[in-house]
CSV table of C-alpha atoms in Angstrom, one decimal:
chain,number,residue,atom,x,y,z
A,1,UNK,CA,81.3,-6.9,93.8
A,2,UNK,CA,77.6,-7.0,94.5
A,3,UNK,CA,75.4,-8.1,91.5
A,4,UNK,CA,72.0,-6.6,91.5
A,5,UNK,CA,68.9,-8.6,90.6
A,6,UNK,CA,68.4,-6.2,87.7
A,7,UNK,CA,71.8,-6.9,86.3
A,8,UNK,CA,71.2,-10.7,86.5
A,9,UNK,CA,67.9,-10.2,84.7
A,10,UNK,CA,69.3,-8.2,81.9
A,11,UNK,CA,72.3,-10.5,81.5
A,12,UNK,CA,70.0,-13.5,81.3
A,13,UNK,CA,67.8,-11.7,78.8
A,14,UNK,CA,70.8,-10.8,76.7
A,15,UNK,CA,72.0,-14.4,76.7
A,16,UNK,CA,68.6,-15.7,75.8
A,17,UNK,CA,68.3,-13.2,72.8
A,18,UNK,CA,71.7,-14.3,71.6
A,19,UNK,CA,70.8,-18.0,71.8
A,20,UNK,CA,67.5,-17.3,70.1
A,21,UNK,CA,69.3,-16.1,67.0
A,22,UNK,CA,70.7,-19.6,66.5
A,23,UNK,CA,67.2,-21.1,66.3
A,24,UNK,CA,65.5,-18.5,64.1
A,25,UNK,CA,65.2,-19.7,60.5
A,26,UNK,CA,67.4,-17.7,58.1
A,27,UNK,CA,65.9,-14.9,56.0
A,28,UNK,CA,64.1,-16.2,52.9
A,29,UNK,CA,66.8,-14.8,50.6
A,30,UNK,CA,69.5,-16.6,52.5
A,31,UNK,CA,68.0,-20.0,52.7
A,32,UNK,CA,69.5,-22.7,50.4
A,33,UNK,CA,67.6,-24.2,47.5
A,34,UNK,CA,66.7,-27.9,47.7
A,35,UNK,CA,66.9,-30.1,44.6
A,36,UNK,CA,65.9,-33.8,45.2
A,37,UNK,CA,66.5,-36.0,42.2
A,38,UNK,CA,65.1,-39.5,42.2
A,39,UNK,CA,66.2,-41.9,39.4
A,40,UNK,CA,63.7,-44.6,39.7
A,41,UNK,CA,64.8,-48.2,39.6
A,42,UNK,CA,68.5,-47.6,40.0
A,43,UNK,CA,70.1,-50.0,42.4
A,44,UNK,CA,73.3,-49.0,44.2
A,45,UNK,CA,75.5,-51.8,43.1
A,46,UNK,CA,75.2,-50.7,39.4
A,47,UNK,CA,76.9,-47.4,40.0
A,48,UNK,CA,80.7,-46.9,39.9
A,49,UNK,CA,80.5,-45.0,43.2
A,50,UNK,CA,79.3,-48.2,44.8
A,51,UNK,CA,81.9,-50.5,43.2
A,52,UNK,CA,80.3,-51.5,39.9
A,53,UNK,CA,83.0,-52.3,37.3
A,54,UNK,CA,81.1,-51.1,34.2
A,55,UNK,CA,81.1,-47.4,33.1
A,56,UNK,CA,77.4,-46.8,33.8
A,57,UNK,CA,77.8,-43.6,35.9
A,58,UNK,CA,81.0,-41.6,35.3
A,59,UNK,CA,79.4,-38.2,35.9
A,60,UNK,CA,77.4,-39.3,39.0
A,61,UNK,CA,80.6,-40.9,40.3
A,62,UNK,CA,82.4,-37.6,40.0
A,63,UNK,CA,79.5,-35.7,41.5
A,64,UNK,CA,79.3,-38.0,44.5
A,65,UNK,CA,83.0,-37.4,45.2
A,66,UNK,CA,81.9,-33.8,46.1
A,67,UNK,CA,79.3,-34.9,48.6
A,68,UNK,CA,78.4,-37.3,51.4
A,69,UNK,CA,77.7,-40.8,50.0
A,70,UNK,CA,75.6,-43.2,52.1
A,71,UNK,CA,76.9,-46.7,51.3
A,72,UNK,CA,73.9,-48.5,52.9
A,73,UNK,CA,70.7,-46.6,52.1
A,74,UNK,CA,67.5,-48.5,51.9
A,75,UNK,CA,64.1,-47.8,50.4
A,76,UNK,CA,61.3,-48.3,52.9
A,77,UNK,CA,59.1,-50.1,50.3
A,78,UNK,CA,59.6,-51.7,46.9
A,79,UNK,CA,57.1,-49.8,44.7
A,80,UNK,CA,57.7,-46.2,43.4
A,81,UNK,CA,54.6,-44.5,44.7
A,82,UNK,CA,55.0,-46.0,48.1
A,83,UNK,CA,58.6,-44.8,48.3
A,84,UNK,CA,57.7,-41.3,47.0
A,85,UNK,CA,55.0,-41.1,49.7
A,86,UNK,CA,57.6,-42.2,52.3
A,87,UNK,CA,60.1,-39.5,51.2
A,88,UNK,CA,57.4,-36.8,51.2
A,89,UNK,CA,55.8,-37.8,54.5
A,90,UNK,CA,58.6,-39.4,56.5
A,91,UNK,CA,56.3,-42.4,57.1
A,92,UNK,CA,56.1,-46.0,56.2
A,93,UNK,CA,53.3,-47.1,53.8
A,94,UNK,CA,51.3,-48.6,56.7
A,95,UNK,CA,51.4,-45.3,58.5
A,96,UNK,CA,50.8,-42.8,55.6
A,97,UNK,CA,48.1,-45.1,54.1
A,98,UNK,CA,49.7,-45.0,50.6
A,99,UNK,CA,49.8,-48.8,50.3
A,100,UNK,CA,48.0,-49.6,47.1
A,101,UNK,CA,46.8,-47.7,44.0
A,102,UNK,CA,43.5,-47.0,45.8
A,103,UNK,CA,44.7,-45.7,49.2
A,104,UNK,CA,45.7,-42.0,49.3
A,105,UNK,CA,47.8,-40.3,51.9
A,106,UNK,CA,45.9,-39.3,55.1
A,107,UNK,CA,44.7,-35.7,55.2
A,108,UNK,CA,46.2,-35.1,58.6
A,109,UNK,CA,49.7,-35.8,57.5
A,110,UNK,CA,51.9,-32.8,56.6
A,111,UNK,CA,54.1,-33.3,53.5
A,112,UNK,CA,57.6,-32.0,53.0
A,113,UNK,CA,56.6,-29.5,50.2
A,114,UNK,CA,54.0,-28.1,52.5
A,115,UNK,CA,56.6,-27.3,55.1
A,116,UNK,CA,58.9,-25.6,52.6
A,117,UNK,CA,56.1,-23.6,51.1
A,118,UNK,CA,55.1,-22.4,54.6
A,119,UNK,CA,58.6,-20.9,55.0
A,120,UNK,CA,58.6,-19.0,51.7
A,121,UNK,CA,59.9,-21.6,49.2
A,122,UNK,CA,58.5,-22.0,45.7
A,123,UNK,CA,57.8,-25.7,45.3
A,124,UNK,CA,57.8,-27.8,42.1
A,125,UNK,CA,57.3,-31.5,41.2
A,126,UNK,CA,58.4,-33.0,37.9
A,127,UNK,CA,57.2,-36.6,37.5
A,128,UNK,CA,55.8,-39.3,35.3
A,129,UNK,CA,52.0,-39.4,35.1
A,130,UNK,CA,52.0,-42.7,37.1
A,131,UNK,CA,52.4,-40.7,40.3
A,132,UNK,CA,48.7,-39.8,40.2
A,133,UNK,CA,47.0,-36.9,42.0
A,134,UNK,CA,44.7,-39.5,43.6
A,135,UNK,CA,47.5,-40.4,46.1
A,136,UNK,CA,47.3,-36.8,47.5
A,137,UNK,CA,51.0,-36.3,47.2
A,138,UNK,CA,50.7,-33.1,45.2
A,139,UNK,CA,49.8,-31.2,48.4
A,140,UNK,CA,52.2,-28.2,48.9
A,141,UNK,CA,53.5,-28.1,45.4
A,142,UNK,CA,53.0,-24.8,43.6
A,143,UNK,CA,53.4,-26.5,40.2
A,144,UNK,CA,53.2,-30.1,39.2
A,145,UNK,CA,54.2,-31.3,35.7
A,146,UNK,CA,53.6,-34.8,34.7
A,147,UNK,CA,54.9,-36.6,31.6
A,148,UNK,CA,53.1,-39.3,29.7
A,149,UNK,CA,56.2,-41.1,28.6
A,150,UNK,CA,58.3,-43.0,31.1
A,151,UNK,CA,61.5,-41.9,29.4
A,152,UNK,CA,60.9,-38.3,30.7
A,153,UNK,CA,64.3,-36.8,31.2
A,154,UNK,CA,64.3,-34.5,28.2
A,155,UNK,CA,61.0,-32.7,28.8
A,156,UNK,CA,61.3,-32.7,32.5
A,157,UNK,CA,64.9,-31.3,32.5
A,158,UNK,CA,63.8,-28.5,30.2
A,159,UNK,CA,60.9,-27.6,32.5
A,160,UNK,CA,63.1,-27.9,35.6
A,161,UNK,CA,65.7,-25.6,34.1
A,162,UNK,CA,63.1,-23.1,33.1
A,163,UNK,CA,61.7,-23.1,36.7
A,164,UNK,CA,65.2,-22.6,38.1
A,165,UNK,CA,66.0,-19.9,35.6
A,166,UNK,CA,62.8,-18.1,36.5
A,167,UNK,CA,64.6,-16.6,39.4
A,168,UNK,CA,62.1,-17.6,42.1
A,169,UNK,CA,64.2,-18.2,45.2
A,170,UNK,CA,64.5,-20.2,47.3
A,171,UNK,CA,63.1,-23.2,45.5
A,172,UNK,CA,62.3,-26.7,46.6
A,173,UNK,CA,62.2,-29.1,43.6
A,174,UNK,CA,61.5,-32.8,43.6
A,175,UNK,CA,62.3,-34.4,40.3
A,176,UNK,CA,61.5,-38.0,39.6
A,177,UNK,CA,62.8,-39.6,36.4
A,178,UNK,CA,62.0,-43.0,35.0
A,179,UNK,CA,64.4,-43.4,32.1
A,180,UNK,CA,65.9,-46.6,33.6
A,181,UNK,CA,62.5,-48.1,34.3
A,182,UNK,CA,60.9,-50.6,31.9
A,183,UNK,CA,60.1,-50.4,29.0
A,184,UNK,CA,63.8,-50.4,28.3
A,185,UNK,CA,65.5,-49.0,25.2
A,186,UNK,CA,67.9,-51.0,23.2
A,187,UNK,CA,71.3,-51.6,24.8
A,188,UNK,CA,74.2,-49.2,23.9
A,189,UNK,CA,77.0,-50.8,22.0
A,190,UNK,CA,79.5,-50.5,24.8
A,191,UNK,CA,77.2,-52.6,27.1
A,192,UNK,CA,75.5,-55.0,24.7
A,193,UNK,CA,76.7,-58.6,24.4
A,194,UNK,CA,78.4,-59.3,21.1
A,195,UNK,CA,75.6,-61.4,19.7
A,196,UNK,CA,72.0,-61.5,21.0
A,197,UNK,CA,69.0,-62.3,18.8
A,198,UNK,CA,66.4,-62.9,21.6
A,199,UNK,CA,63.1,-61.2,22.0
A,200,UNK,CA,64.4,-58.3,24.2
A,201,UNK,CA,66.6,-56.9,21.3
A,202,UNK,CA,63.7,-54.7,20.2
A,203,UNK,CA,63.8,-51.0,20.6
A,204,UNK,CA,61.4,-51.1,23.6
A,205,UNK,CA,60.1,-54.0,25.7
A,206,UNK,CA,58.2,-54.2,28.9
A,207,UNK,CA,58.7,-57.0,31.3
A,208,UNK,CA,55.6,-57.9,33.3
A,209,UNK,CA,56.1,-59.2,36.9
A,210,UNK,CA,53.6,-61.9,36.2
A,211,UNK,CA,56.3,-64.4,35.6
A,212,UNK,CA,57.5,-67.7,36.8
A,213,UNK,CA,61.1,-68.7,37.4
A,214,UNK,CA,61.3,-70.2,33.9
A,215,UNK,CA,59.3,-67.8,31.8
A,216,UNK,CA,58.4,-64.2,31.5
A,217,UNK,CA,55.6,-62.2,29.9
A,218,UNK,CA,56.5,-59.1,27.9
A,219,UNK,CA,55.3,-56.8,25.2
A,220,UNK,CA,57.2,-55.2,22.4
A,221,UNK,CA,56.6,-51.9,20.6
A,222,UNK,CA,53.5,-53.2,19.0
A,223,UNK,CA,52.1,-54.1,22.5
A,224,UNK,CA,51.6,-57.7,21.6
A,225,UNK,CA,51.9,-59.6,24.8
A,226,UNK,CA,54.1,-62.7,24.5
A,227,UNK,CA,55.5,-65.3,26.8
A,228,UNK,CA,59.1,-66.4,26.6
A,229,UNK,CA,61.2,-69.1,28.3
A,230,UNK,CA,64.1,-67.2,29.9
A,231,UNK,CA,67.8,-68.0,29.1
A,232,UNK,CA,71.1,-66.8,30.5
A,233,UNK,CA,71.5,-64.8,27.3
A,234,UNK,CA,68.3,-63.0,28.0
A,235,UNK,CA,69.4,-62.1,31.5
A,236,UNK,CA,72.7,-60.8,30.2
A,237,UNK,CA,71.0,-58.6,27.5
A,238,UNK,CA,68.4,-57.2,29.9
A,239,UNK,CA,71.2,-56.2,32.3
A,240,UNK,CA,73.0,-54.5,29.4
A,241,UNK,CA,69.7,-52.6,28.6
A,242,UNK,CA,69.5,-51.6,32.3
A,243,UNK,CA,73.1,-50.4,32.4
A,244,UNK,CA,72.6,-48.5,29.2
A,245,UNK,CA,69.6,-46.7,30.8
A,246,UNK,CA,71.7,-45.6,33.7
A,247,UNK,CA,74.4,-44.3,31.3
A,248,UNK,CA,71.9,-42.3,29.3
A,249,UNK,CA,70.6,-40.6,32.4
A,250,UNK,CA,74.2,-40.1,33.6
A,251,UNK,CA,75.2,-38.4,30.3
A,252,UNK,CA,72.1,-36.2,30.5
A,253,UNK,CA,72.7,-35.2,34.1
A,254,UNK,CA,76.2,-34.2,33.1
A,255,UNK,CA,74.9,-31.7,30.6
A,256,UNK,CA,72.2,-30.4,33.1
A,257,UNK,CA,74.7,-29.9,35.9
A,258,UNK,CA,77.1,-28.1,33.6
A,259,UNK,CA,74.4,-25.5,32.9
A,260,UNK,CA,73.6,-25.2,36.6
A,261,UNK,CA,77.3,-24.9,37.5
A,262,UNK,CA,77.8,-22.1,35.0
A,263,UNK,CA,74.8,-20.2,36.5
A,264,UNK,CA,76.2,-20.3,40.0
A,265,UNK,CA,72.9,-21.7,41.4
A,266,UNK,CA,74.6,-24.8,42.8
A,267,UNK,CA,76.6,-22.8,45.3
A,268,UNK,CA,73.6,-22.4,47.5
A,269,UNK,CA,71.7,-25.5,46.6
A,270,UNK,CA,71.4,-28.7,48.6
A,271,UNK,CA,71.4,-31.6,46.0
A,272,UNK,CA,70.0,-35.0,47.0
A,273,UNK,CA,70.3,-37.9,44.6
A,274,UNK,CA,68.7,-41.2,45.2
A,275,UNK,CA,66.2,-43.8,43.8
A,276,UNK,CA,62.8,-44.9,44.9
A,277,UNK,CA,63.9,-48.6,44.6
A,278,UNK,CA,66.2,-50.9,42.7
A,279,UNK,CA,65.5,-53.7,40.2
A,280,UNK,CA,65.6,-57.5,39.9
A,281,UNK,CA,67.9,-58.5,37.0
A,282,UNK,CA,67.6,-62.2,37.1
A,283,UNK,CA,68.5,-62.7,40.8
A,284,UNK,CA,66.3,-65.2,42.6
A,285,UNK,CA,64.9,-66.1,39.2
A,286,UNK,CA,63.0,-62.8,38.4
A,287,UNK,CA,63.2,-59.5,36.6
A,288,UNK,CA,61.4,-56.2,37.4
A,289,UNK,CA,61.0,-55.1,41.0
A,290,UNK,CA,58.9,-57.5,43.0
A,291,UNK,CA,60.5,-58.4,46.3
A,292,UNK,CA,62.5,-57.0,49.1
A,293,UNK,CA,65.9,-58.6,48.4
A,294,UNK,CA,68.9,-56.2,48.4
A,295,UNK,CA,68.8,-55.6,44.6
A,296,UNK,CA,65.3,-54.2,45.0
A,297,UNK,CA,65.7,-52.0,48.1
A,298,UNK,CA,69.5,-51.1,48.4
A,299,UNK,CA,69.6,-47.7,46.7
A,300,UNK,CA,72.1,-44.9,46.1
A,301,UNK,CA,71.9,-41.9,48.3
A,302,UNK,CA,74.2,-38.8,48.1
A,303,UNK,CA,73.8,-35.3,49.5
A,304,UNK,CA,76.0,-32.7,47.8
A,305,UNK,CA,76.3,-29.4,49.6
A,306,UNK,CA,80.0,-28.4,49.5
A,307,UNK,CA,79.2,-25.0,51.1
A,308,UNK,CA,78.8,-26.8,54.4
A,309,UNK,CA,80.1,-30.4,54.1
A,310,UNK,CA,83.3,-32.0,53.0
A,311,UNK,CA,83.2,-35.2,50.9
A,312,UNK,CA,82.6,-38.2,53.0
A,313,UNK,CA,81.5,-41.9,52.8
A,314,UNK,CA,79.1,-43.2,55.5
A,315,UNK,CA,78.7,-46.9,56.2
A,316,UNK,CA,76.0,-46.5,58.8
A,317,UNK,CA,72.7,-47.9,57.4
A,318,UNK,CA,70.1,-45.2,56.6
A,319,UNK,CA,66.6,-45.1,55.1
A,320,UNK,CA,64.9,-42.8,52.6
A,321,UNK,CA,62.6,-41.7,55.5
A,322,UNK,CA,65.7,-39.7,56.7
A,323,UNK,CA,65.6,-37.4,53.7
A,324,UNK,CA,62.8,-35.1,55.1
A,325,UNK,CA,64.3,-34.4,58.5
A,326,UNK,CA,67.7,-34.0,56.9
A,327,UNK,CA,66.8,-31.4,54.3
A,328,UNK,CA,64.6,-29.4,56.6
A,329,UNK,CA,67.4,-29.1,59.2
A,330,UNK,CA,69.9,-28.3,56.5
A,331,UNK,CA,67.6,-25.5,55.3
A,332,UNK,CA,67.3,-24.1,58.8
A,333,UNK,CA,63.7,-25.0,59.2
A,334,UNK,CA,62.0,-26.5,62.2
A,335,UNK,CA,62.6,-30.2,62.7
A,336,UNK,CA,60.4,-32.4,60.5
A,337,UNK,CA,58.6,-34.6,63.1
A,338,UNK,CA,57.3,-37.7,61.5
A,339,UNK,CA,57.9,-41.5,61.8
A,340,UNK,CA,61.2,-43.0,62.5
A,341,UNK,CA,63.3,-40.9,60.1
A,342,UNK,CA,66.2,-39.0,61.6
A,343,UNK,CA,68.4,-36.1,60.5
A,344,UNK,CA,71.6,-37.4,58.9
A,345,UNK,CA,73.5,-34.2,59.8
A,346,UNK,CA,75.6,-35.9,62.5
A,347,UNK,CA,76.7,-38.6,60.0
A,348,UNK,CA,77.5,-35.9,57.5
A,349,UNK,CA,79.8,-34.2,60.1
A,350,UNK,CA,81.5,-37.5,60.9
A,351,UNK,CA,79.6,-38.1,64.1
A,352,UNK,CA,77.6,-41.1,65.2
A,353,UNK,CA,73.9,-41.5,65.5
A,354,UNK,CA,72.0,-43.9,67.7
A,355,UNK,CA,72.0,-47.4,66.3
A,356,UNK,CA,68.6,-48.5,65.0
A,357,UNK,CA,66.9,-51.3,63.2
A,358,UNK,CA,65.6,-50.5,59.7
A,359,UNK,CA,62.2,-51.7,58.5
A,360,UNK,CA,61.1,-52.4,54.9
A,361,UNK,CA,57.5,-53.0,54.1
A,362,UNK,CA,56.0,-54.8,51.1
A,363,UNK,CA,52.4,-53.7,50.9
A,364,UNK,CA,49.8,-55.1,51.1
A,365,UNK,CA,51.9,-56.6,53.8
A,366,UNK,CA,52.7,-59.9,52.4
A,367,UNK,CA,56.3,-59.6,53.6
A,368,UNK,CA,58.5,-57.2,55.4
A,369,UNK,CA,62.2,-57.1,56.4
A,370,UNK,CA,64.1,-55.9,59.4
A,371,UNK,CA,67.8,-54.9,59.1
A,372,UNK,CA,70.2,-54.7,62.0
A,373,UNK,CA,73.1,-54.3,59.6
A,374,UNK,CA,74.7,-56.5,58.4
A,375,UNK,CA,71.9,-58.9,59.4
A,376,UNK,CA,68.6,-59.0,57.6
A,377,UNK,CA,65.5,-61.0,58.4
A,378,UNK,CA,62.7,-61.3,55.8
A,379,UNK,CA,59.4,-62.3,57.3
A,380,UNK,CA,56.9,-63.9,54.9
A,381,UNK,CA,53.1,-63.5,55.3
A,382,UNK,CA,53.4,-61.4,58.5
A,383,UNK,CA,49.7,-60.6,59.0
A,384,UNK,CA,48.5,-64.2,59.1
A,385,UNK,CA,46.3,-64.7,62.1
A,386,UNK,CA,45.8,-61.0,62.9
A,387,UNK,CA,42.2,-60.4,63.6
A,388,UNK,CA,40.6,-57.9,61.2
A,389,UNK,CA,43.5,-57.9,58.8
A,390,UNK,CA,44.8,-60.1,56.1
A,391,UNK,CA,47.9,-60.1,53.9
A,392,UNK,CA,45.7,-61.6,51.1
A,393,UNK,CA,46.4,-59.5,47.9
A,394,UNK,CA,43.7,-57.0,47.1
A,395,UNK,CA,43.6,-57.4,43.3
A,396,UNK,CA,44.8,-59.6,40.4
A,397,UNK,CA,48.1,-57.9,40.1
A,398,UNK,CA,49.1,-58.7,43.7
A,399,UNK,CA,47.6,-62.2,43.4
A,400,UNK,CA,49.8,-62.8,40.4
A,401,UNK,CA,52.9,-61.8,42.4
A,402,UNK,CA,51.9,-64.1,45.2
A,403,UNK,CA,51.2,-67.0,43.0
A,404,UNK,CA,54.6,-66.9,41.4
A,405,UNK,CA,56.7,-66.2,44.5
A,406,UNK,CA,59.5,-68.7,45.1
A,407,UNK,CA,60.1,-67.8,48.7
A,408,UNK,CA,57.4,-68.9,51.2
A,409,UNK,CA,59.4,-69.1,54.5
A,410,UNK,CA,61.4,-66.6,56.5
A,411,UNK,CA,65.0,-65.8,55.5
A,412,UNK,CA,68.1,-64.6,57.3
A,413,UNK,CA,71.2,-63.2,55.5
A,414,UNK,CA,74.4,-61.4,56.3
A,415,UNK,CA,74.2,-58.8,53.6
A,416,UNK,CA,77.8,-57.7,54.1
A,417,UNK,CA,79.3,-61.0,53.3
A,418,UNK,CA,76.4,-62.2,51.1
A,419,UNK,CA,74.9,-59.2,49.3
A,420,UNK,CA,73.3,-61.5,46.7
A,421,UNK,CA,71.4,-63.2,49.5
A,422,UNK,CA,72.3,-66.7,48.3
A,423,UNK,CA,72.8,-68.5,51.6
A,424,UNK,CA,69.7,-68.5,53.8
A,425,UNK,CA,70.9,-68.8,57.4
A,426,UNK,CA,67.5,-69.0,59.1
A,427,UNK,CA,68.1,-72.6,60.3
A,428,UNK,CA,71.8,-72.2,61.0
A,429,UNK,CA,72.3,-73.1,64.8
A,430,UNK,CA,75.3,-70.8,65.1
A,431,UNK,CA,73.1,-67.8,64.3
A,432,UNK,CA,70.2,-68.6,66.5
A,433,UNK,CA,71.0,-65.6,68.8
A,434,UNK,CA,71.0,-63.3,65.8
A,435,UNK,CA,67.7,-64.7,64.5
A,436,UNK,CA,66.0,-64.4,67.9
A,437,UNK,CA,67.1,-60.8,68.3
A,438,UNK,CA,65.7,-59.9,64.9
A,439,UNK,CA,62.5,-61.8,65.5
A,440,UNK,CA,61.9,-59.7,68.6
A,441,UNK,CA,62.4,-56.5,66.5
A,442,UNK,CA,60.2,-57.9,63.8
A,443,UNK,CA,57.4,-58.5,66.3
A,444,UNK,CA,57.7,-54.9,67.6
A,445,UNK,CA,57.6,-53.4,64.0
A,446,UNK,CA,54.8,-55.8,63.0
A,447,UNK,CA,52.6,-54.6,65.8
A,448,UNK,CA,53.3,-51.0,64.8
A,449,UNK,CA,52.2,-51.8,61.2
A,450,UNK,CA,49.1,-53.7,62.5
A,451,UNK,CA,48.1,-50.7,64.7
A,452,UNK,CA,48.6,-48.3,61.8
A,453,UNK,CA,46.7,-50.5,59.4
A,454,UNK,CA,43.7,-50.7,61.7
A,455,UNK,CA,43.7,-46.9,62.3
A,456,UNK,CA,43.8,-46.3,58.5
A,457,UNK,CA,41.1,-48.9,57.9
A,458,UNK,CA,38.8,-46.7,59.9
A,459,UNK,CA,39.5,-43.9,57.4
A,460,UNK,CA,39.5,-45.7,54.0
A,461,UNK,CA,38.5,-49.1,52.6
A,462,UNK,CA,41.7,-50.7,51.3
A,463,UNK,CA,39.8,-53.7,49.8
A,464,UNK,CA,38.9,-51.9,46.5
A,465,UNK,CA,38.9,-54.3,43.6
A,466,UNK,CA,38.4,-51.5,41.0
A,467,UNK,CA,42.1,-50.5,40.7
A,468,UNK,CA,43.6,-51.1,37.3
A,469,UNK,CA,47.1,-52.4,36.6
A,470,UNK,CA,49.4,-49.4,36.8
A,471,UNK,CA,53.1,-48.6,37.0
A,472,UNK,CA,55.6,-47.9,38.2
């Protein structure tokens, strides 16, 4: 049979039109909602879903069983606003310019809510007032609600529910809660040691990071700043306060999700639950979040969307930079092109992704880490000797951190067998090959940061001494 040129043309056109339907974003009324919940300061190893033996998270554990749990998720930086910027931009702090409290995100960077808004989503942010508008991270949000108190779950959940119930669909909501963050509330009876009469047994206390290995500064409800020599009993009680904070959030989330479940909204909602960073609870001699050890950067990450994905646990290391490309692809939007984040959909389907080395920055670039799991290399003072740049802290807050650091040389750990990072293998001859491989990756990533810093320095002056002490 002879096939005419016209037949070939129309057949080809028909195939093209059919294929095109797979790449057209769904109609607005068909697109899934997106709910990103970030529970600041929650480290992965204090949740039951990650093997913790105390009942801090019974609801989250049950919720995670319905979704895809990433066992080795890492924050790209160790402070809240830096991690929030990374999630919204898909970029490391050196690239987005959100490095200190005086450096806003670059104007030419498109943020995640801007993308969703462009495709017809209503966009909302619920956060603590510490995530200030100065950073430029409100771009793309139709509404931004900030709360003056760190323990912000009750008012923020009320506002989030009101927004969801308003009927505007589809919605993109980013909800950051700080109820686990210092200042901590008193420990719940089921977590508290039997007897503790130390200074942290007050209703609220705030632990400053300006501390040494032996002592800690803090203030109580009357905001009187005091110094105290730490003891093992103090560490145990602070851990019980921390665990209590997680349990309070867990109980509150149970009630919230019960209401959402009854409304049927969750059937077409992508739920992402994670944390901006973890917390030091006495490891390496410190409290608060002040370094890039595992307890500060290994965070929970779960994506719950039963409509499309069966429950699964993923061991492949991932980064919070992956959230933006993942949720945009899940929603049927064009690929989010930014930085080194990748879509996690293949992993969610049980497929592999290309192996990669993860990178963690500690602005203002005093240290960084590279992770070729299970190996982790921490590089101290990485910008020393770089012309035009310095890792010298830019204000008293960072200087105080630097003054009291106990680690001054590079460190190498196998975080699978040594998650507490107790045995530094940097000088172990049997791991010289591992060390050299990571050093090469560190040099590549270091150069990328240096190039980004120099580009950003042409836009803004990062050496601004006017910044005030601010959290989180």
